[in-house]
XYZ file of N, CA and C in Angstrom:
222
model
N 23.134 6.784 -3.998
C 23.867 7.456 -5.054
C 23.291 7.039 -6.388
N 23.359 8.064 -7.362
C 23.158 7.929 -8.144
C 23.113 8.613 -9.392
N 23.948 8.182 -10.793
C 24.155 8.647 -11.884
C 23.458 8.445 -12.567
N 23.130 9.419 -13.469
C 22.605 9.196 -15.207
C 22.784 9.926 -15.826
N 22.461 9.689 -17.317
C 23.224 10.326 -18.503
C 22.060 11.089 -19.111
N 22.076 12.238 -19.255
C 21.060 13.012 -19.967
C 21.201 13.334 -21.488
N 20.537 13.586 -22.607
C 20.611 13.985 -23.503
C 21.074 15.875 -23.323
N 22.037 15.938 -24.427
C 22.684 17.437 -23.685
C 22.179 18.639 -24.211
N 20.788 18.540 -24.631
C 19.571 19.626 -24.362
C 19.167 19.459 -23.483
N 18.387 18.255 -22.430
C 18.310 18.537 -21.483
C 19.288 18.561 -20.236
N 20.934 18.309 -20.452
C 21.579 19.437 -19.400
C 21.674 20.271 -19.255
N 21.591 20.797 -20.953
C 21.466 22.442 -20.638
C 20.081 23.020 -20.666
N 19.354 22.785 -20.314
C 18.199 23.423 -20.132
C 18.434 23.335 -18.483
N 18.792 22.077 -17.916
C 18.747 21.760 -16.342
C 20.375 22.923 -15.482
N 20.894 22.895 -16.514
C 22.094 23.983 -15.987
C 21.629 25.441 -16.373
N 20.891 25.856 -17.298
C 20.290 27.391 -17.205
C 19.369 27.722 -15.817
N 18.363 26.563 -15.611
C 17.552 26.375 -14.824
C 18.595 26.971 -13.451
N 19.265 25.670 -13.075
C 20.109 25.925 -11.600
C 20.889 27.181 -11.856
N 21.691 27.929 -12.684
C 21.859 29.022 -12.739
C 20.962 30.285 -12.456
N 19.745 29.759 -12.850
C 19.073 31.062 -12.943
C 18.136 31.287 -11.342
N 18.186 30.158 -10.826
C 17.694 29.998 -9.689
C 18.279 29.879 -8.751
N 19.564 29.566 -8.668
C 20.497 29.434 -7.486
C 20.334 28.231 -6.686
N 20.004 27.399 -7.153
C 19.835 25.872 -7.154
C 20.549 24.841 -7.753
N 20.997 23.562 -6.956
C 21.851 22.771 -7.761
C 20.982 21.832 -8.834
N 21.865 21.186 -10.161
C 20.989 20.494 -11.107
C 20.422 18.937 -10.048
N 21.298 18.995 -8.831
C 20.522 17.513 -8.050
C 19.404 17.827 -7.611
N 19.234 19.310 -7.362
C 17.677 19.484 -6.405
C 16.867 19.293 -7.439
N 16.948 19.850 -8.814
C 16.029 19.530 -10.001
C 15.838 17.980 -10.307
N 16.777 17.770 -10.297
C 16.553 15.970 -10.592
C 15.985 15.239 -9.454
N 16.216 15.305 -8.356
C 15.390 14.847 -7.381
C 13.962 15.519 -7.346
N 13.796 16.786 -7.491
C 12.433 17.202 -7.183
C 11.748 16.432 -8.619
N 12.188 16.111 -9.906
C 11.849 15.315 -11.226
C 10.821 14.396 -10.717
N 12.170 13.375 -10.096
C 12.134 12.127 -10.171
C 10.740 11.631 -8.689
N 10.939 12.829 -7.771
C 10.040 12.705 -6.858
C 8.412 13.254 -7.236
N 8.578 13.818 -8.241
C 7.080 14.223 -8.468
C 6.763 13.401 -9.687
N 7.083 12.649 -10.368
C 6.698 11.565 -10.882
C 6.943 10.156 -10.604
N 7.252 10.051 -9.807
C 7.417 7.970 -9.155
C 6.283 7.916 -8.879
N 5.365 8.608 -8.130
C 3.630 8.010 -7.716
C 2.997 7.794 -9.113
N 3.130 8.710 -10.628
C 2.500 8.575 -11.625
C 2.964 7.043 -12.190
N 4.432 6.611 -11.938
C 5.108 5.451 -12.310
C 4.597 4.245 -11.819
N 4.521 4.570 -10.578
C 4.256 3.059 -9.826
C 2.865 3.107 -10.056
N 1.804 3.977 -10.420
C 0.377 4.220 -10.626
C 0.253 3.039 -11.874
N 0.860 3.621 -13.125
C 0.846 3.058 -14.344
C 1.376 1.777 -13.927
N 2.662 1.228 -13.658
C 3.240 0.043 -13.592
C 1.607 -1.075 -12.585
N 1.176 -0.468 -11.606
C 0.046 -1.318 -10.989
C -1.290 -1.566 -12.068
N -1.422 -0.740 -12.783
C -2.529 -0.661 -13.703
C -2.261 -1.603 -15.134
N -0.966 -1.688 -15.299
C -0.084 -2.243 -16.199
C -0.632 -3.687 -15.764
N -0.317 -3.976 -14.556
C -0.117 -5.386 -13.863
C -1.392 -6.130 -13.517
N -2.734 -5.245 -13.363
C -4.431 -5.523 -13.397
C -4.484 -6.140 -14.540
N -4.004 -4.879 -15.650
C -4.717 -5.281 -17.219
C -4.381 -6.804 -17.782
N -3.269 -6.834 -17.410
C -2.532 -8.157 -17.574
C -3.251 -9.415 -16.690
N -3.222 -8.929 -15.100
C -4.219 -10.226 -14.482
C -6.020 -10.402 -14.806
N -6.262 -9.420 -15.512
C -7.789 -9.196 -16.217
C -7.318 -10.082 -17.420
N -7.171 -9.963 -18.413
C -6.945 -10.366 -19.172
C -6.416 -12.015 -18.882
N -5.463 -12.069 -18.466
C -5.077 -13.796 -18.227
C -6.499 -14.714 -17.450
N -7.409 -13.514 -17.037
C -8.392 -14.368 -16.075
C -8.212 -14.623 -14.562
N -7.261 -13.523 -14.002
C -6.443 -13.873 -12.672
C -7.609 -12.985 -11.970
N -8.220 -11.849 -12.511
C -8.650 -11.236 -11.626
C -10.017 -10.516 -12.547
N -10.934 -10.772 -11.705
C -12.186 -10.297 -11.929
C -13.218 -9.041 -11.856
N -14.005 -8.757 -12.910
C -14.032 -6.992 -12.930
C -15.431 -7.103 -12.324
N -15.814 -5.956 -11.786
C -16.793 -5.509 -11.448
C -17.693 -4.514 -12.199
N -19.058 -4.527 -12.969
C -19.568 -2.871 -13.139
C -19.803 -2.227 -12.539
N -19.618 -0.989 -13.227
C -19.756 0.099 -12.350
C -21.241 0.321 -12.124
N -22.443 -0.164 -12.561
C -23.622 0.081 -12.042
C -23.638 -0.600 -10.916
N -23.083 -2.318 -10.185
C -22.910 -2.724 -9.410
C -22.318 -2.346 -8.500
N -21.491 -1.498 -8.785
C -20.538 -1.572 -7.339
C -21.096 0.002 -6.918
N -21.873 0.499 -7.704
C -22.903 1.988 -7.416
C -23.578 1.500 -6.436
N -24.215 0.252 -6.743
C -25.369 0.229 -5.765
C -24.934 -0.705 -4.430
N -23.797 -1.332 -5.124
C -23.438 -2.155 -3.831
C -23.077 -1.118 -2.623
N -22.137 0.438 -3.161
C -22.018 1.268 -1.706
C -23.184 2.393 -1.876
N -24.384 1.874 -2.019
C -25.589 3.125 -1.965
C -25.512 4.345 -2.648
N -24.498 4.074 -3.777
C -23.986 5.490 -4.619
C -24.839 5.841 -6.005
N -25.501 4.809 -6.001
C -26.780 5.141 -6.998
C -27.728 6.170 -7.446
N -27.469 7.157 -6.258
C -28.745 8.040 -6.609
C -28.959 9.085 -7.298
């Protein structure tokens, strides 16, 4: 379960929507929230590199190296 509070331009944009489609405003908010969590957790992991790059936790590779390390050089 789960609530949240929208700004009330976007309820009513999300209640014209389900009106006009014959769809409830949960299928919109779930189909939202499901087609952007992979972009979320994408950023939040990239978030969490830059940070272990930076502290020195984790070590970069170039990209001319790692070309030739899988034979992708040519």
């Amino acid at each position: 379960m789960l609530a949240i509070r929208l700004p009330a331009d976007v309820e009513q944009r999300l209640e014209a929507l389900a009106r006009a489609t014959g769809r409830t405003k949960t299928f919109y908010a779930r189909e939202a929230i499901l087609e952007h969590l992979d972009d979320l957790e994408d950023l939040y992991l990239a978030e969490q590199r830059l940070i272990d790059i930076r502290a020195g936790k984790t070590q970069t590779v170039p990209l001319d190296e790692l070309m030739k390390r899988y034979g992708l050089d040519d």
